[in-house]
Coordinates of N, CA, C and O in Angstrom, one line a residue:
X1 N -49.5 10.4 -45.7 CA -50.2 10.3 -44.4 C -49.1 10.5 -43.3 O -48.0 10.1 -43.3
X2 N -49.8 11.4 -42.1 CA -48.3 12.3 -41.3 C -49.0 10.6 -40.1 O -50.1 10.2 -39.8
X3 N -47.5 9.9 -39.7 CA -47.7 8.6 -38.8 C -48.2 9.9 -37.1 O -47.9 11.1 -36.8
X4 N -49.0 9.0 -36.5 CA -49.3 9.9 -35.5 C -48.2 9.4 -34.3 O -47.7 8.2 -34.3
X5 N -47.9 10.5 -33.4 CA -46.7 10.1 -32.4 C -47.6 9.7 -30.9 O -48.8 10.0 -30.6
X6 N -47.1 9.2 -30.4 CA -47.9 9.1 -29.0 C -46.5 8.8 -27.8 O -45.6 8.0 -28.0
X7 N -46.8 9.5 -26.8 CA -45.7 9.2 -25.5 C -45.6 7.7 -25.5 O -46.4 6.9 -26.0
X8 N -44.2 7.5 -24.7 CA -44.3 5.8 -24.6 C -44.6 5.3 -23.6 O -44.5 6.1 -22.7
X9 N -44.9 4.1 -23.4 CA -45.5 3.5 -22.0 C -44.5 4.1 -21.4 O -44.9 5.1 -20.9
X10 N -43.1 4.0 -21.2 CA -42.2 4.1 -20.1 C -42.4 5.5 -20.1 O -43.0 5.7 -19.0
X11 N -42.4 6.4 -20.5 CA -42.4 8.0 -20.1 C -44.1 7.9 -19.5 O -44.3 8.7 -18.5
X12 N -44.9 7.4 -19.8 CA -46.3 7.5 -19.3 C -46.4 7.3 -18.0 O -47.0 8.1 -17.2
X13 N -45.6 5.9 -17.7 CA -45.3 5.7 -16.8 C -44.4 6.7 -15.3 O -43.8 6.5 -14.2
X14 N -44.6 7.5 -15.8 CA -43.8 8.8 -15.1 C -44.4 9.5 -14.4 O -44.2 10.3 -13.4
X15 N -46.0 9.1 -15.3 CA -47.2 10.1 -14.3 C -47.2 10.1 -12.7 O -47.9 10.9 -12.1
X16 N -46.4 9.3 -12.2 CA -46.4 9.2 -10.9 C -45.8 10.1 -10.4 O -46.2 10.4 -9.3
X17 N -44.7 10.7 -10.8 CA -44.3 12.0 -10.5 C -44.5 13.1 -10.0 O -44.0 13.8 -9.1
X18 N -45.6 13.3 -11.1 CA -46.4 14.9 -11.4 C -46.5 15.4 -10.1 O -47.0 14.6 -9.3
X19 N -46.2 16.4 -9.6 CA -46.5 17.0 -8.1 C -45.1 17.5 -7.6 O -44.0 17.5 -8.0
X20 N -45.8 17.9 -6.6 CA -44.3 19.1 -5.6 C -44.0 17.7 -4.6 O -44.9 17.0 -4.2
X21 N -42.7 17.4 -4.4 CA -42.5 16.5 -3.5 C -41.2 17.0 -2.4 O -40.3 17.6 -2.9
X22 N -41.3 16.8 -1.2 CA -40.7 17.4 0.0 C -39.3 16.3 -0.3 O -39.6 15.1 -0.2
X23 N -37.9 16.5 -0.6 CA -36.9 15.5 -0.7 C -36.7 15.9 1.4 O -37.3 16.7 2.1
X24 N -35.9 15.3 1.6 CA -35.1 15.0 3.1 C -33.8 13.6 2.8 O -33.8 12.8 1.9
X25 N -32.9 13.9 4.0 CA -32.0 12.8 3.6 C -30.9 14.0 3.3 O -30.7 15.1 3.7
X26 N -30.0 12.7 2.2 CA -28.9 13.5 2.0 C -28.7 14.5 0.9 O -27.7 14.8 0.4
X27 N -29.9 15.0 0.6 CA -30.1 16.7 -0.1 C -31.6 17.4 0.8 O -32.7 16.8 1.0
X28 N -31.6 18.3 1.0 CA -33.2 18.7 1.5 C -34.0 19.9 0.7 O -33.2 20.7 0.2
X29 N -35.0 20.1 0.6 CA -35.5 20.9 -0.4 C -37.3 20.9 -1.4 O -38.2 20.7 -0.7
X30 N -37.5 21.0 -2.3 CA -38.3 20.3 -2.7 C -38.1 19.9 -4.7 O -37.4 20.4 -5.5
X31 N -39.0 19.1 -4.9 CA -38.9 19.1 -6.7 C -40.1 19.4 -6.6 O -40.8 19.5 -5.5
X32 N -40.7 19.8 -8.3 CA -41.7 19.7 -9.1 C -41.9 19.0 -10.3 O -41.3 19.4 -11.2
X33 N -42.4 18.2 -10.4 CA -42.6 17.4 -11.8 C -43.9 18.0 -12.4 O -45.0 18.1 -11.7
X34 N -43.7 18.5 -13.8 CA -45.1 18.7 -14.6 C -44.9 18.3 -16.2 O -43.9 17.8 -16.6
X35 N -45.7 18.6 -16.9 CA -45.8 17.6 -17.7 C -45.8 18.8 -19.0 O -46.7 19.6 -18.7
X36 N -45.1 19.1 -20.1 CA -45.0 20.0 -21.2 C -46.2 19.3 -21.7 O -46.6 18.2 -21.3
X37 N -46.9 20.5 -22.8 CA -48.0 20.0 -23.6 C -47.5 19.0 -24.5 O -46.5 19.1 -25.2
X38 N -48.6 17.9 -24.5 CA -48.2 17.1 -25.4 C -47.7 15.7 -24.5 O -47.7 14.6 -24.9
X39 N -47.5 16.1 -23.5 CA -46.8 15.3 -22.6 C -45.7 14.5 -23.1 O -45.4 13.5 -22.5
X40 N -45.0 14.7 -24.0 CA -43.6 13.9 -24.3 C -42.9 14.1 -23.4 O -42.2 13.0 -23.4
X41 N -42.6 14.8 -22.5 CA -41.7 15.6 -21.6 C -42.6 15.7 -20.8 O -43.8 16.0 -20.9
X42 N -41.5 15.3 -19.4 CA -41.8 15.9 -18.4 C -40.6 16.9 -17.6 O -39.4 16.5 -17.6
X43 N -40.9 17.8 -17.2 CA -40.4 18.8 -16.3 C -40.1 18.8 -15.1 O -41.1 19.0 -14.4
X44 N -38.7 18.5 -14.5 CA -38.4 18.6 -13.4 C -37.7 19.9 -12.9 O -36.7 20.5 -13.4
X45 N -38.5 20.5 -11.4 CA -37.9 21.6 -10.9 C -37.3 21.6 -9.8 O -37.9 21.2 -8.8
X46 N -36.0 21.9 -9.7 CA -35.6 21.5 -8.0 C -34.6 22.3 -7.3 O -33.5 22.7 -7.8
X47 N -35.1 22.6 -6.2 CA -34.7 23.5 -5.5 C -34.7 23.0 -4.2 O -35.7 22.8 -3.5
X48 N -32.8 22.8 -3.8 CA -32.7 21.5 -3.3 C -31.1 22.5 -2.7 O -30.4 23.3 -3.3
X49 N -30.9 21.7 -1.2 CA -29.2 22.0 -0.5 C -29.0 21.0 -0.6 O -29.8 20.1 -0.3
X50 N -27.9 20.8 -1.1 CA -26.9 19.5 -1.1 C -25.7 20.0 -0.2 O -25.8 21.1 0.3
X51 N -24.9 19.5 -0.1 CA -23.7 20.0 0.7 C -23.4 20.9 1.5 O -22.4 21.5 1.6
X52 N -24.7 21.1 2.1 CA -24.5 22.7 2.5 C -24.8 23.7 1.4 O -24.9 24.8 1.8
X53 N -24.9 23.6 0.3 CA -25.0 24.7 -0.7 C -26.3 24.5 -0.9 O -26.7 23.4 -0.5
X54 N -27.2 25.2 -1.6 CA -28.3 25.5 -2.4 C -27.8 25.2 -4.1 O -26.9 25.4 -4.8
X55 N -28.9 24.6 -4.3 CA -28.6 23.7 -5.5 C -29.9 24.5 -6.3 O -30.8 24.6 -5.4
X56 N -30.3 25.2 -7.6 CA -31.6 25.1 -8.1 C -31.2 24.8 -9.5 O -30.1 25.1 -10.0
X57 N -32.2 23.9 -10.1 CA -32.0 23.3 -11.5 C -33.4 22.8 -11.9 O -34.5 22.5 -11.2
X58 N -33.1 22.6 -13.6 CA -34.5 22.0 -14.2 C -33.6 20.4 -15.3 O -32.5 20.2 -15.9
X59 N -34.7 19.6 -15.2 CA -34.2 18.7 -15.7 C -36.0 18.0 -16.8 O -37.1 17.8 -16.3
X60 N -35.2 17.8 -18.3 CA -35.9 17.9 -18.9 C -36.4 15.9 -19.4 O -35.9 15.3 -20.4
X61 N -37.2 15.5 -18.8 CA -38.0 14.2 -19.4 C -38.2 13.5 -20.2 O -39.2 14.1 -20.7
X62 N -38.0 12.5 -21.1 CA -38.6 11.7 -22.4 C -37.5 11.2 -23.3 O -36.3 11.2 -23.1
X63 N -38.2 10.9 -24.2 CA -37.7 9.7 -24.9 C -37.2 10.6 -26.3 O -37.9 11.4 -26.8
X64 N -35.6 10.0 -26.9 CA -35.4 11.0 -27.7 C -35.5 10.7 -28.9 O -35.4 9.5 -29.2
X65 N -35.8 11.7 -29.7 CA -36.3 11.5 -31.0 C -35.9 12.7 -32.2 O -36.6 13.6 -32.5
X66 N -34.6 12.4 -32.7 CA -34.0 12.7 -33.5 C -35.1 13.4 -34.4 O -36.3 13.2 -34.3
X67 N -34.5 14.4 -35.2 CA -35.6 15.1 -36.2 C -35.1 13.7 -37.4 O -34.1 13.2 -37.8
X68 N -36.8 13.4 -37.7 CA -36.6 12.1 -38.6 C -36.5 11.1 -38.6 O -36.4 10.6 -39.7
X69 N -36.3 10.3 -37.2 CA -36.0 9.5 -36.7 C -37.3 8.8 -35.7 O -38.1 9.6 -35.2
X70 N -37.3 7.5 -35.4 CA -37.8 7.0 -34.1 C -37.5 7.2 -33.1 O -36.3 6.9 -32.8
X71 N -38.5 7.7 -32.0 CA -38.0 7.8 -30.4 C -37.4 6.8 -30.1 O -37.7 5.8 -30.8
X72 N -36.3 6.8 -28.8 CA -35.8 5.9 -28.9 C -36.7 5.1 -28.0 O -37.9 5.2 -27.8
X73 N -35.7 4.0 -27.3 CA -36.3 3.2 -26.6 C -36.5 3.6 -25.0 O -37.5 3.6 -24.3
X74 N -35.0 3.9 -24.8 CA -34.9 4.5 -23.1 C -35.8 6.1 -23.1 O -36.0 6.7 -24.1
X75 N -36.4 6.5 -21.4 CA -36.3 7.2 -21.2 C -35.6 7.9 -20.7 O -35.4 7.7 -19.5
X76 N -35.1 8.9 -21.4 CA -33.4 9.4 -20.6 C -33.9 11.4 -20.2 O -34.9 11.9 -20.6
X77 N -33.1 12.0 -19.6 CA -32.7 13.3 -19.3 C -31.8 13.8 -19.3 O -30.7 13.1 -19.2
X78 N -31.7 15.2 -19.4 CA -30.5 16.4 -19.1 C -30.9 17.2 -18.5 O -31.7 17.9 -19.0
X79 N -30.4 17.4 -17.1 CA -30.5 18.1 -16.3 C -29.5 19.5 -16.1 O -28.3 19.3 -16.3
X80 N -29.8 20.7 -15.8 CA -29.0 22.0 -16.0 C -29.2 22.5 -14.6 O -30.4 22.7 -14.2
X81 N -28.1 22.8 -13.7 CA -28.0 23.6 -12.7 C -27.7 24.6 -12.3 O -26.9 25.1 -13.1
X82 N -27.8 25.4 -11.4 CA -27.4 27.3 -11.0 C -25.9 27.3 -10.7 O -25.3 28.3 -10.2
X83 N -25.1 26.0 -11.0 CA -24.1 26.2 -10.4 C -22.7 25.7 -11.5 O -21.5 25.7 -11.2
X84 N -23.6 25.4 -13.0 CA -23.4 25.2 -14.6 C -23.3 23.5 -14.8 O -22.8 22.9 -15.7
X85 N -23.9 23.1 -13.9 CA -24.0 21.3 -14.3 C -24.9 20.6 -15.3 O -26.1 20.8 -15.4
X86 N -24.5 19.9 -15.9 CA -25.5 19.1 -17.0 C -24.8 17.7 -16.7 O -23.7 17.5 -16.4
X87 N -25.7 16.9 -16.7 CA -26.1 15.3 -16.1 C -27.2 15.5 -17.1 O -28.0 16.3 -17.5
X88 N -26.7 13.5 -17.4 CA -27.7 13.1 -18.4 C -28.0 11.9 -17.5 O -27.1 11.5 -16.7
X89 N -29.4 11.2 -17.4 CA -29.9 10.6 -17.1 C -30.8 9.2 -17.2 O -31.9 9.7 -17.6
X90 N -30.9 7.7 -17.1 CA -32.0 7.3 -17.3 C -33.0 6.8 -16.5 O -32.9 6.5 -15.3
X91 N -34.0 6.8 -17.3 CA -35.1 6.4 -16.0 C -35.6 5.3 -16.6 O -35.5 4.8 -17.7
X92 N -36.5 4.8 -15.1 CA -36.9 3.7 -15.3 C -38.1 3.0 -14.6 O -37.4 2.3 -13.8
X93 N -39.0 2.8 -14.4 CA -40.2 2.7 -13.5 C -40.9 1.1 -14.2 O -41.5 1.1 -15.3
X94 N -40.7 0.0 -13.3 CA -40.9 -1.4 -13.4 C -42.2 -1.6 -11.9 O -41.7 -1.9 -10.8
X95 N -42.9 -1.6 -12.0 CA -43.9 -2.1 -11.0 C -43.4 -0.3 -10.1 O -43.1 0.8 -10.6
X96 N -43.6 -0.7 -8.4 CA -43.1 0.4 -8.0 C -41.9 0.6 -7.5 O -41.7 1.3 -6.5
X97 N -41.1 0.1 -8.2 CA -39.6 0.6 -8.5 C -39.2 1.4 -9.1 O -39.3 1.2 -10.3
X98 N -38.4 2.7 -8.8 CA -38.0 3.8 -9.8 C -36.2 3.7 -9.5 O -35.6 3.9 -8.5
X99 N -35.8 3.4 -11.0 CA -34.1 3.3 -11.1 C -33.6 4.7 -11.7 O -34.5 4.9 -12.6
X100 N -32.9 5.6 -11.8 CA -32.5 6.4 -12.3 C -31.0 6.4 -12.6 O -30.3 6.9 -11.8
X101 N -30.7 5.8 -13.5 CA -29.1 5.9 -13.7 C -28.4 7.1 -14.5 O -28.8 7.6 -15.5
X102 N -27.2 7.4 -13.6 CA -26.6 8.9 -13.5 C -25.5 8.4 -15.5 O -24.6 7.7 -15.8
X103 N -26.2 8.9 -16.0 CA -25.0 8.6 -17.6 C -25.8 7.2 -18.0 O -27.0 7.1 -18.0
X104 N -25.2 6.4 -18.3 CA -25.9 5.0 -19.3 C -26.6 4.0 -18.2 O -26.4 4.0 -17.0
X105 N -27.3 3.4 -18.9 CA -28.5 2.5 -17.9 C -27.5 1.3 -18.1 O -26.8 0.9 -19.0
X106 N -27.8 0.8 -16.4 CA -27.2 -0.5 -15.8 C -25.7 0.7 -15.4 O -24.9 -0.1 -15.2
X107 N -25.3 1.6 -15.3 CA -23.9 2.3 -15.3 C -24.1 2.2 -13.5 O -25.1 1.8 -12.8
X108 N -22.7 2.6 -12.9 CA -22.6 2.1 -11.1 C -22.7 3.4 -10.4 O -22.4 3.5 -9.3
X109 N -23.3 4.5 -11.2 CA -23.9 5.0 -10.3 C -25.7 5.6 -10.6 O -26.2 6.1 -11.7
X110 N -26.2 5.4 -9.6 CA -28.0 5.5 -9.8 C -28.8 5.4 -8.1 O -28.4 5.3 -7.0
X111 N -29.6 5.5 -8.5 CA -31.2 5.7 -8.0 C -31.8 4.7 -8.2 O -32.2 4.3 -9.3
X112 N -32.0 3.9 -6.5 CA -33.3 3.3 -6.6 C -34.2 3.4 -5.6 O -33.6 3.6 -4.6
X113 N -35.6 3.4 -5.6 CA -36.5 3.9 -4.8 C -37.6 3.1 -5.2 O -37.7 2.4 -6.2
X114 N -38.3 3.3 -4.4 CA -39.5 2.7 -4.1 C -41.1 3.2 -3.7 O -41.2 3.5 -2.5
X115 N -42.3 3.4 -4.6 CA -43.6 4.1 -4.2 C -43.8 3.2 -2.9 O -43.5 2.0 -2.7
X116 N -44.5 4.0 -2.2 CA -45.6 3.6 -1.3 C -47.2 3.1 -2.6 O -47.6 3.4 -3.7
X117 N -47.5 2.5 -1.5 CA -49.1 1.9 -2.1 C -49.6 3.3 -2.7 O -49.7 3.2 -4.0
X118 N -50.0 4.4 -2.2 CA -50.6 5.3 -2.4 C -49.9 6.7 -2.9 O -50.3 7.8 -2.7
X119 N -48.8 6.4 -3.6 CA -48.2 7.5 -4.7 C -47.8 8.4 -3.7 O -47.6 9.4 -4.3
X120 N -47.6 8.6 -2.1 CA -47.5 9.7 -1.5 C -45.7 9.9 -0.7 O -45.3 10.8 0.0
X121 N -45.0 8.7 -1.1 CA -43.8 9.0 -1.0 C -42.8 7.8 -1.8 O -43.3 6.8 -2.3
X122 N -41.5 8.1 -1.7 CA -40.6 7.5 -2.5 C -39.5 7.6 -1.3 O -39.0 8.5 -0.6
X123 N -39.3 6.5 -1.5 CA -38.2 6.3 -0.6 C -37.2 5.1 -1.3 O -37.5 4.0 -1.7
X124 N -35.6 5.9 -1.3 CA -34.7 4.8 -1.6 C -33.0 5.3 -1.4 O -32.5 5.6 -0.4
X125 N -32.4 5.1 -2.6 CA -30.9 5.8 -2.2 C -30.1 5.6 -3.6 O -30.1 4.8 -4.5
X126 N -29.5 6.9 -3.1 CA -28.4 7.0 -4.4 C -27.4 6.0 -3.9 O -27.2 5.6 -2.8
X127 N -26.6 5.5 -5.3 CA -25.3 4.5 -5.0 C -24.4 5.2 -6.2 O -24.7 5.4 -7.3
X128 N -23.2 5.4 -5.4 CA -22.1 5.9 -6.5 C -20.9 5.0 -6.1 O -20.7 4.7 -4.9
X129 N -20.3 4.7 -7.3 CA -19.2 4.1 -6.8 C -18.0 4.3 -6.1 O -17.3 5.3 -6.4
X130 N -17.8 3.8 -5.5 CA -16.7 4.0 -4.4 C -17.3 4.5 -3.4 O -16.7 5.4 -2.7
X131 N -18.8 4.3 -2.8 CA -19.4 4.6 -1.6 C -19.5 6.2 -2.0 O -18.9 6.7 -2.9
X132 N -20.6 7.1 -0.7 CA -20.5 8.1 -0.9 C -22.1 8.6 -1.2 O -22.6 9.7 -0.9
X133 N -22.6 7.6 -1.8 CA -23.8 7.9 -1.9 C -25.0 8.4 -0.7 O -24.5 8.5 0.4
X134 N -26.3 8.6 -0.8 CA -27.2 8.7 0.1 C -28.2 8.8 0.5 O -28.7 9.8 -0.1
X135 N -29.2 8.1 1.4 CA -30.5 7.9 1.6 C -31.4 9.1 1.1 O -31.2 10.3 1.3
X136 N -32.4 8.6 0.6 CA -33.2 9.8 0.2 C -35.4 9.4 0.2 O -36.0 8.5 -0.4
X137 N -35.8 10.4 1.1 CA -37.3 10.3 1.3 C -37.9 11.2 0.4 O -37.3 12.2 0.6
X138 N -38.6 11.3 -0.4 CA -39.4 12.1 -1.3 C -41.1 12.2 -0.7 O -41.6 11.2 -0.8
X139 N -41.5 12.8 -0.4 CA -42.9 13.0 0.0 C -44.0 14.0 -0.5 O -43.6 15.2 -0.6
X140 N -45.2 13.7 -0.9 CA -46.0 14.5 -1.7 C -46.2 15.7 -0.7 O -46.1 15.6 0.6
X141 N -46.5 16.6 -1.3 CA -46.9 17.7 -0.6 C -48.4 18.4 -1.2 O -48.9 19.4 -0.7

């Protein structure tokens, strides 16, 4: 008997995403979150100035699952950039709190933010250590 797989609450929990959102703050530009069939994954598109430069990248969603193995428990990412960057990621969505930590969860540098009642913006801030970090508005479009 083949065990059937099913996405995990914490990646489900991501549905809040799904959509084009307007970033402002200290990168400007927009993302896209969509959801690969099957929804294990979700798909991030972003096309984003940081520093004065133009930034475009995709960053891939979900929970990892070894051929033969159990998904794991975190939901983590790897994100790929126009400029050759790969960042691994975790995520995290507890009520309407969304943490995203840059490399291993609980690590000192991350993302925390916060939904509005009505899923139509995210507002919070990057924190990297040794300061440096910066505010960031997400808004649905």
């Amino acid at each position: 008997m083949i065990e059937t797989q099913q996405p995990s609450p914490g990646l489900k929990a991501l549905d809040r995403l799904v959509g084009t959102w307007k970033v402002t703050g200290g990168v400007e530009g927009t993302v896209r979150y969509e959801w690969m069939p099957g929804r294990f994954f979700l798909v991030q598109h972003v096309d984003l100035t940081q520093f004065g430069e133009p930034v475009t990248g995709m960053e891939v969603i979900g929970n990892l699952r070894p051929f033969g193995e159990p998904a794991g428990a975190d939901v983590v990412s790897r994100y790929y950039d126009s400029v050759g960057n790969t960042f691994d990621y975790v995520y995290e969505l507890e009520g309407d709190r969304l943490t995203i930590w840059a490399g291993a969860k609980g690590g000192p540098a991350y993302f925390e933010g916060t939904f509005d009642a009505g899923d139509t913006t995210l507002t919070g801030e990057w924190v990297y250590p040794g300061g440096g970090g910066y505010a960031s508005t997400s808004t649905r479009i």
